XYZ file of C-alpha atoms in Angstrom:
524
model
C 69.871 115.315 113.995
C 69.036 113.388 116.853
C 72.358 110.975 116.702
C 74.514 115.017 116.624
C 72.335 116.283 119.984
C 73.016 112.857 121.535
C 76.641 112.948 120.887
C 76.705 116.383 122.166
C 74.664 115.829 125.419
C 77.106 112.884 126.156
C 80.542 114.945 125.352
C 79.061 117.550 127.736
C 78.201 114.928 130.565
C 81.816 113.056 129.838
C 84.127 114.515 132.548
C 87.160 116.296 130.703
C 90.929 114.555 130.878
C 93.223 114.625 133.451
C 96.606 115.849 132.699
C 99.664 113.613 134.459
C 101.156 115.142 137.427
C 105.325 115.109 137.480
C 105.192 112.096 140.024
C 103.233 110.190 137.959
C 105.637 110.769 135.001
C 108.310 108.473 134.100
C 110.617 111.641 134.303
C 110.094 111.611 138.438
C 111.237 108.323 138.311
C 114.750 108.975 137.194
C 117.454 109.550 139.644
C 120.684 112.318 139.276
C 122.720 109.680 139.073
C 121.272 108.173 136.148
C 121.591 111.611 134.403
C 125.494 112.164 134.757
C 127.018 110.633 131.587
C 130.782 109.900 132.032
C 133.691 108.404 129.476
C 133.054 104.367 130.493
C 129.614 104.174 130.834
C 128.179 104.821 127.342
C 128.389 101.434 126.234
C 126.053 100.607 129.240
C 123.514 102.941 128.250
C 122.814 101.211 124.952
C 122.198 98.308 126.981
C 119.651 99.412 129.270
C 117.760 101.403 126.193
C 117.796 97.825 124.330
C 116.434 96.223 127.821
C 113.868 98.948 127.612
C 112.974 97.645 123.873
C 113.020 94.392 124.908
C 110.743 95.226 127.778
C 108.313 97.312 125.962
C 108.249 94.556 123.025
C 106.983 91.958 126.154
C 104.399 93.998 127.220
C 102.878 94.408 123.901
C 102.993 90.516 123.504
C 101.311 90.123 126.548
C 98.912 92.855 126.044
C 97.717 90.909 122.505
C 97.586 87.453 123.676
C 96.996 87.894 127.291
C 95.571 83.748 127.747
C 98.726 82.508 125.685
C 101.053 82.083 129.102
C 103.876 79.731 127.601
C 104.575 82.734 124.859
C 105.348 84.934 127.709
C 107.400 82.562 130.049
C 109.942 82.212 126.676
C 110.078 86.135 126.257
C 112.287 86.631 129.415
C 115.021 83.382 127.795
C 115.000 85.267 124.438
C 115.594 89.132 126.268
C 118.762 87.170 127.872
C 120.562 85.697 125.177
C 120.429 89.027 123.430
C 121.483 90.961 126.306
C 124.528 87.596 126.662
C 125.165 88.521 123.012
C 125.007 92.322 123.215
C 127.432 92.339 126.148
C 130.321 89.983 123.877
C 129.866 92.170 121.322
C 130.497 94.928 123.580
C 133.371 93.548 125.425
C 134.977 92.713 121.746
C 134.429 96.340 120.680
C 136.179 97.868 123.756
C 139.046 95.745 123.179
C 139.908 96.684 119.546
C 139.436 100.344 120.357
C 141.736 99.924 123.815
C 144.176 97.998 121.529
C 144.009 101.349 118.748
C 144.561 103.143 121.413
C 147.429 102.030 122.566
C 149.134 101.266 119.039
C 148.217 105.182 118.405
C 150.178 106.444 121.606
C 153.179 103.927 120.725
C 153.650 105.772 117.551
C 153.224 109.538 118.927
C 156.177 108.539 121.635
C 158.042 106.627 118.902
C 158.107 110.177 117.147
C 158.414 112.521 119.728
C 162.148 112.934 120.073
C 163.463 112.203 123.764
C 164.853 114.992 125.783
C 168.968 114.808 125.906
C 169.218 115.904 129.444
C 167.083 117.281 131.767
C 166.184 120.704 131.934
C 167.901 122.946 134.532
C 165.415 124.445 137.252
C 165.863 128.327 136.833
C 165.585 131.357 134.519
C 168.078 131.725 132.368
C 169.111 135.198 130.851
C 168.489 135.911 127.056
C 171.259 136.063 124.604
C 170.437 138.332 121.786
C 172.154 138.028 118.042
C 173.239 141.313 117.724
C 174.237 142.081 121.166
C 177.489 142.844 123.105
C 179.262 139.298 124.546
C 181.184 141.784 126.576
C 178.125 143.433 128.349
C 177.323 142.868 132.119
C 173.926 140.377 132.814
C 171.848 142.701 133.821
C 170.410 140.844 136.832
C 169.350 142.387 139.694
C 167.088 139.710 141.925
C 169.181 139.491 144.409
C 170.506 142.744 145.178
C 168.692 145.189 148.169
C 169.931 148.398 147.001
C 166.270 149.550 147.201
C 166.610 151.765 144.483
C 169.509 153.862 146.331
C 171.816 155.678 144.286
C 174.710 155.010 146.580
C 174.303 151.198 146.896
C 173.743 150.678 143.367
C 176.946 148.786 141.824
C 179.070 150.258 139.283
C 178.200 148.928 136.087
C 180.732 147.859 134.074
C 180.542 148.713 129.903
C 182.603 148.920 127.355
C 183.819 152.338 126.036
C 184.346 151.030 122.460
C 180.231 150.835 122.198
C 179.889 153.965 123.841
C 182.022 155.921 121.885
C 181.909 154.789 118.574
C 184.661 155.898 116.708
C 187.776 155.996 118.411
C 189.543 157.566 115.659
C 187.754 161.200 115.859
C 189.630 164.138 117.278
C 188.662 164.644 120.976
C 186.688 167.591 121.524
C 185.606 167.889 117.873
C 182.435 168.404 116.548
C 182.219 167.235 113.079
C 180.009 168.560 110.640
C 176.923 166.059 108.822
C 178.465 164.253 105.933
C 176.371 163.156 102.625
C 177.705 161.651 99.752
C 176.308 163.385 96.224
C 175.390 161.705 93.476
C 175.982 164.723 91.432
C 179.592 163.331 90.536
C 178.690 159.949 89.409
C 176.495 161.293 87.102
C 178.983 163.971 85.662
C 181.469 160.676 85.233
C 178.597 158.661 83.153
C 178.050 162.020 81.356
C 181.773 162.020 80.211
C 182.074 158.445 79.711
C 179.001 158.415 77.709
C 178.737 161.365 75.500
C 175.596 163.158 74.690
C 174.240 161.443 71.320
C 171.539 163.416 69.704
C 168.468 161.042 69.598
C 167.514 160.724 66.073
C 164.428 158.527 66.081
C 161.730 161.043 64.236
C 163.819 161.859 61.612
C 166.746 164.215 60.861
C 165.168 167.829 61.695
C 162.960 166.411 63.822
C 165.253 165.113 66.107
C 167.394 167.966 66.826
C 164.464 170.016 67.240
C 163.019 167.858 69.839
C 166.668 168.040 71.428
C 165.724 171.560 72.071
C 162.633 172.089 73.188
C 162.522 173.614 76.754
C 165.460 175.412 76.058
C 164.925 179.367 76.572
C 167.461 181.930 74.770
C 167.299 185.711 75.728
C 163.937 185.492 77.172
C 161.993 186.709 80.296
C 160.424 183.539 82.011
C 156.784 183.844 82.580
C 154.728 182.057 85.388
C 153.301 179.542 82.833
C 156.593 178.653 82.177
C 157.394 177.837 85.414
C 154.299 176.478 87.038
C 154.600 172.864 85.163
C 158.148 172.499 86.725
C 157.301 174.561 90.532
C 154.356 172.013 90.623
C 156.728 168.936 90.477
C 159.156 170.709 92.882
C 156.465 170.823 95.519
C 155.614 167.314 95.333
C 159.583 165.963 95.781
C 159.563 168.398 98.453
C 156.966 166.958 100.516
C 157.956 163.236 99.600
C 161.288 164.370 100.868
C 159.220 165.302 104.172
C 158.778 168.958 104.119
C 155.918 170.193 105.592
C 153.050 170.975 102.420
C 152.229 174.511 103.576
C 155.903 174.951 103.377
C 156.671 173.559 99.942
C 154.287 176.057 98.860
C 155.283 179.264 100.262
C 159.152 177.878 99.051
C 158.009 177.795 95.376
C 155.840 180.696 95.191
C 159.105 183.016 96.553
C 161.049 181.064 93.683
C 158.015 181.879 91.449
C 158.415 185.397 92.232
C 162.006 185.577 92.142
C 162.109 184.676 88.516
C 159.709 185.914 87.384
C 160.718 188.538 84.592
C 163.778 187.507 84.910
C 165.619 187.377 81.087
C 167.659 183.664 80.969
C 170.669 182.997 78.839
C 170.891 180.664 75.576
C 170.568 176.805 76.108
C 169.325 177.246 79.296
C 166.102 175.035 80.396
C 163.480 176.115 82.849
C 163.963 173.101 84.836
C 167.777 173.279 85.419
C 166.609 177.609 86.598
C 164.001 176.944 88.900
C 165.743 174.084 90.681
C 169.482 176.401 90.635
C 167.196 179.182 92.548
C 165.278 176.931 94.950
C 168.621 175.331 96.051
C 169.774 179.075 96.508
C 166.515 179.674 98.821
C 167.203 176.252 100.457
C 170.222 177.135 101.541
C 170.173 180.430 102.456
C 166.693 179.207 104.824
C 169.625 176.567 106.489
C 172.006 179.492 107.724
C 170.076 181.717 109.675
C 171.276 185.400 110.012
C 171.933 184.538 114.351
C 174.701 181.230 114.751
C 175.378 179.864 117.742
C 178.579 178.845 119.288
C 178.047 177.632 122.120
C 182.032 177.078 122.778
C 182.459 181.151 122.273
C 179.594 181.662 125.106
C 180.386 178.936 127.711
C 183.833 180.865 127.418
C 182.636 184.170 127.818
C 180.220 183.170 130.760
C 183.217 181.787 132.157
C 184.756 185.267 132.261
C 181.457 186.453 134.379
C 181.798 183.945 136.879
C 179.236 182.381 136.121
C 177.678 178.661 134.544
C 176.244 178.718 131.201
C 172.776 177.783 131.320
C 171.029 174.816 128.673
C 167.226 174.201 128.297
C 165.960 171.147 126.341
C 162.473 171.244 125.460
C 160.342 169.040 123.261
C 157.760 166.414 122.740
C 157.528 163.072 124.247
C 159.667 160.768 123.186
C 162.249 162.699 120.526
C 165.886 162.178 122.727
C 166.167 164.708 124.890
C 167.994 163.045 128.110
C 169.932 161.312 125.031
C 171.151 164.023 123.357
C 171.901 165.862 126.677
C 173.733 163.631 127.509
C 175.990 163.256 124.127
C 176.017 167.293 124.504
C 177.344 166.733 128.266
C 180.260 164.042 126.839
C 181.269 167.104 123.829
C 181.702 169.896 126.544
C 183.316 167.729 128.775
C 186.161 166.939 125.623
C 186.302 170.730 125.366
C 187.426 170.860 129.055
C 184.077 171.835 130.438
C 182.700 170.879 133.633
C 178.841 170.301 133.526
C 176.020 169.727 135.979
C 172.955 167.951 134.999
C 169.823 168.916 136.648
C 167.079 166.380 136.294
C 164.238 168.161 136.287
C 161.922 165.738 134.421
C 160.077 164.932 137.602
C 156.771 162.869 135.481
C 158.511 160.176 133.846
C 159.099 156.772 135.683
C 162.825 156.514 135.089
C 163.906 159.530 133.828
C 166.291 160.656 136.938
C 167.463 156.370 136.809
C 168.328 157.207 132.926
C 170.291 160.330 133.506
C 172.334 158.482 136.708
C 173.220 156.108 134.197
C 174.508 158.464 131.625
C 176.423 160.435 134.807
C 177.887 157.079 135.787
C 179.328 156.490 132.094
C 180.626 159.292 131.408
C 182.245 159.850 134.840
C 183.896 156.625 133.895
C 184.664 157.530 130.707
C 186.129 161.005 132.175
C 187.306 160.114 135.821
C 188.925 163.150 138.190
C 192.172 161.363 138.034
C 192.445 162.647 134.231
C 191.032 166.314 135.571
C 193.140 166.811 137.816
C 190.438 165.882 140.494
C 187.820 167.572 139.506
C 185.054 166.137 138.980
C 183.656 166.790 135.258
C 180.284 166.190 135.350
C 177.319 165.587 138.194
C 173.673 165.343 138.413
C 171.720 167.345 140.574
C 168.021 165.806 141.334
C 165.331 165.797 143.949
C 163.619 162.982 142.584
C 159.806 162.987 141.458
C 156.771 164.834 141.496
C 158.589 168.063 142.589
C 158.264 171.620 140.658
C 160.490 171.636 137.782
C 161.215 175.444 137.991
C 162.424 175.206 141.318
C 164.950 172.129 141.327
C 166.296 174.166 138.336
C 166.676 177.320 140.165
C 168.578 175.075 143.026
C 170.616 173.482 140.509
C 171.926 177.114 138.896
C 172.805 178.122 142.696
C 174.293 175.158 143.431
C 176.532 174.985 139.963
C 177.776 178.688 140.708
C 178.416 177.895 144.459
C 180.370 174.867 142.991
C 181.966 176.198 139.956
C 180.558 174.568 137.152
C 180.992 175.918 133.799
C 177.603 174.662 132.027
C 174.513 173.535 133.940
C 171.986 171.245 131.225
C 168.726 171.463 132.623
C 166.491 168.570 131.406
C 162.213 168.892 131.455
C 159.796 166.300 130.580
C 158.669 165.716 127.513
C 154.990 167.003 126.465
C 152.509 167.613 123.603
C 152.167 171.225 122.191
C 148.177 170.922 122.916
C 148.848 170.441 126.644
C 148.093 173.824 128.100
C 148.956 173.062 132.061
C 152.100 171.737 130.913
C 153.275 174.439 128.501
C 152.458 176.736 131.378
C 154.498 174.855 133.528
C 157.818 175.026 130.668
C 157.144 178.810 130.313
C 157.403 179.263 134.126
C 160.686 177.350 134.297
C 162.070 179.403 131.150
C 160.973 182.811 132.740
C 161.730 182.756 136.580
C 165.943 180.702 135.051
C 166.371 182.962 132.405
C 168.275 179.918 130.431
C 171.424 181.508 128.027
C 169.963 178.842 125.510
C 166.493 177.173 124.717
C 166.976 174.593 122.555
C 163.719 173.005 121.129
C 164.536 169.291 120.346
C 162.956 167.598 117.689
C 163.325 164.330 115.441
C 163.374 164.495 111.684
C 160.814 161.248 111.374
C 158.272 164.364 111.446
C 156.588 166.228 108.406
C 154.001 168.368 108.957
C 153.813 167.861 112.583
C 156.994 169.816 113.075
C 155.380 173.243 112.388
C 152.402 172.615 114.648
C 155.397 171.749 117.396
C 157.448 174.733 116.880
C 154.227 177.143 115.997
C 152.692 176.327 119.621
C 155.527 175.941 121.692
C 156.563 179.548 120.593
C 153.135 180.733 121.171
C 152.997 179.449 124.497
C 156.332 180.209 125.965
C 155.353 184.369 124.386
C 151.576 184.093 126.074
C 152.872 182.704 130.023
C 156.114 184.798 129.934
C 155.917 187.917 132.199
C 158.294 189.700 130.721
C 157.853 192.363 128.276
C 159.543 190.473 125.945
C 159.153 187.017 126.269
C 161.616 184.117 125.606
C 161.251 182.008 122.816
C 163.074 178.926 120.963
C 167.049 180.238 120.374
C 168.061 177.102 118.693
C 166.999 172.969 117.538
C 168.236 169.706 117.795
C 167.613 167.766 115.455
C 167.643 163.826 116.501
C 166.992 160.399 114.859
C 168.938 161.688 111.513
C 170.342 158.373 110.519
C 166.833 156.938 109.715
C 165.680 159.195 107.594
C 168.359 158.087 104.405
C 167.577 161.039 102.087
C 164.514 162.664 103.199
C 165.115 165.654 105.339
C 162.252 168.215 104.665
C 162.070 168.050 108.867
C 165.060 170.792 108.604
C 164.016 172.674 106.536
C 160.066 173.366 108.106
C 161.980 173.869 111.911
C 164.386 176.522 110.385
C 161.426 178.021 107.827
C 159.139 178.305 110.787
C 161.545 179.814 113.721
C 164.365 181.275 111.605
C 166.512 179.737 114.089
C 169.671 177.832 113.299
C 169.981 173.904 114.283
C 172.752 174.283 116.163
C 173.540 169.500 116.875
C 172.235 166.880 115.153
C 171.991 163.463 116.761
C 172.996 160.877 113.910
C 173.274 157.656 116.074
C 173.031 156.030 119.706
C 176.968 157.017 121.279
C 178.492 159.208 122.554
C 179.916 160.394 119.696
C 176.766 160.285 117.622
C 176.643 164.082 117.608
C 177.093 166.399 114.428
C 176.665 170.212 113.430
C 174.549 170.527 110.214
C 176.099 171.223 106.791
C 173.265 173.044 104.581
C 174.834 172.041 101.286
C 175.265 168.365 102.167
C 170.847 168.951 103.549
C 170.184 170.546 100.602
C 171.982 168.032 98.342
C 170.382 164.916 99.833
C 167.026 167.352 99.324
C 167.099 167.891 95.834
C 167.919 164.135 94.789
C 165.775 162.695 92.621
């Protein structure tokens, strides 16, 4: 006991330890320059941390045999020759790895193939596969036109790639083409006649041969559902709108239903006879338009004939205005084009391109000096009701026959913009409203044509308000077979499709033949 209150009397009188301060650390003693590590110098540093060794290895000799002064005079000799020998070493290593080194960049030039000639200082233009070698370079760096329409230079095409076919008949506007496979099949049919499959047995056989066959007898619905519900599906693979396929079969549905068949005559080959009926009767509207007939007899008033293209973003309007523009003008039409998409950067640039072309497809010298067509345009961020107003004033002052008016594009949810087409349609009083839409859609088309008619009916003032006379349909030679998109515009408006756009010239332009749709619709 008296040894523990000793030891703890003396701890309490023994002063506590003193931390280091930073100057007395080895740390302070260290310089920034000692601390910045570059490429050359590593090998030194293992040098100075085996001087270190060999220092701290003296002082711990001297420490334990402080009176032996001859062991520390020969420390210092021995801390040299290793630091002699440490250095060859060094030296010896650096050389081998210079000498890789330079073996290992040897080899990369040896394989790196050396230029030919040197390269030309410049840009030089693209050259693209599929292009035309007869097109002009496109280069415009060092001309100051400043975007004027008068000191722009003529460009220079070739009308071979903007017509297309230079075989057509001028003037003509052909109608869609699709070959059926409904032929071959008849030929395989009569080269290969029907053999009665005999694989169950005798009886069997021919009794399987007729089974789905109906003689003298009323179809029911459970008879037909099996085969409407597989008719709805290739409808909407073939890009009809769904709610659409529906309301198609059920009117088939109630069509036949009742209705007594005749011997050897299946359910399938009935349903899909009437729903080609319906499909084509849906494809030839009760109201046609010929637009021909009533440029003609607006002609007789004194008057220009009066176009509106209206659509979504992005579906070909200016593009198929301006094939429209090239098929009046073969008809002996003169037309004005009034820009009056006044939002998108380079829409007025587009449309004085397509003015140029066909001006020089169609010069006055082959009008008798008249010039065919023209574009009227106020450039941007004007009101699009009123450059169209100017632009039916100015065609009648002028004498044009047909006056295309052009609007930008928008989406059918955009309510200040649908406001904005409903104004232009009501205060111009168009002959024609064409609604122009691509036939990459499905069910997106009936949403477009539902709420473009709704909003052009709620914003008109007039009693009875204008709606959608007539569609375009565009993009139809990407589509191959499926071409539902016709049949939900005309199911939804009852309006015919009066051009379809079928390629990228001129000539790309077609009127729509609803047994050729309907064939390319039903095949399997």
């Amino acid at each position: 006991m008296r040894l523990l209150r000793d030891a703890e009397e003396s701890s309490k009188v023994r002063a506590p330890t003193v931390m280091k301060t930073f100057e007395q650390s080895l740390k302070s003693q260290k310089t920034v320059k000692c601390m910045i590590e570059t490429r050359g110098e590593k090998p030194k540093e293992k040098v100075k941390n085996k001087k270190n060794k060999g220092s701290k290895k003296e002082g711990t000799e001297v420490v334990a045999a402080p009176g032996k002064a001859s062991a520390g005079d020969k420390q210092p000799s021995t801390a040299g020759d290793r630091e002699e020998l440490t250095k060859d070493e060094i030296l010896q290593k650096n050389r081998e790895e210079f000498f890789k080194r330079h073996m290992k960049a040897g080899e990369k030039s040896s394989k790196s193939p050396k230029p030919e000639a040197q390269k030309e200082k410049g840009k030089k233009p693209r050259v693209w596969d599929l292009g035309n070698s007869n097109a002009k370079v496109l280069d415009y760096s060092n001309t100051a036109t400043n975007g004027s329409a008068e000191a722009c230079p003529i460009e220079e095409f070739d009308p071979n790639t903007a017509l297309g076919d230079r075989n057509r008949e001028p003037g003509r506007l052909y109608d869609l083409e699709y070959e059926s496979d409904d032929e071959a099949e008849e030929e395989k049919v009569i080269q290969n006649p029907s053999k009665p499959s005999v694989k169950k047995g005798g009886l069997g056989g021919m009794f399987g041969m007729l089974k789905g066959l109906v003689g003298s007898k009323s179809l029911t619905r459970e008879d037909m559902d099996p085969v409407l519900e597989k008719m709805k599906d290739h409808l909407i693979a073939k890009n009809v709108a769904a709610e659409i396929a529906v309301q198609l079969c059920e009117s088939v549905a109630k069509k036949l239903e009742g209705k007594v068949m005749g011997t050897f005559t299946t359910v399938t080959s009935t349903v899909k006879q009437a729903l080609q009926e319906a499909l084509v009767q849906i494809l030839q509207p009760q109201r046609r338009v010929d637009v021909l007939r009533d440029v003609m007899d607006a002609q007789r008033h004194r008057r220009p004939y009066v176009v509106t293209f209206c659509g979504v973003n992005g579906v070909g309007k200016s593009t198929n205005l301006a094939k429209i523009s090239f098929w009046l003008i073969e008809n002996g039409f003169s037309v004005l084009i009034a820009a009056c998409d006044t939002f998108r950067a380079g829409a007025v640039e587009q449309l004085r391109t397509h003015t140029r072309r066909l001006n020089a497809l169609h010069p006055p010298e082959s009008h008798g000096g008249r010039t065919m067509v023209q574009l009227y345009e106020k450039g941007y961020g004007k009101d699009a009701a009123g450059i169209a107003m100017e632009a039916i004033s100015y065609a009648r002052n002028q004498g044009f026959d047909v006056v295309l008016v052009d609007t930008a594009g928008r989406m059918q949810d955009n309510a200040p913009l649908m406001t904005a087409l409903a104004k232009l349609i009501a205060v111009n009083a168009p002959d024609l409203v064409l609604f122009v839409g691509e036939a990459l859609v499905g069910n997106e088309a009936v949403d477009q044509l539902v709420k473009f008619n709704k909003a052009l009916a709620d914003h008109s003032m007039a009693q009875t308000p204008r709606l959608i006379d007539g569609i375009v349909l565009t993009k139809f030679d990407t589509i191959d077979d499926k071409v539902g998109a016709a049949i939900s515009m005309t199911y939804i408006t009852s309006k015919p499709i009066v051009f379809v756009g079928t390629g990228q010239t001129y000539c790309d332009l077609r009127s729509l033949n609803a047994k050729a749709v309907v064939a390319a619709l039903m095949k399997a």
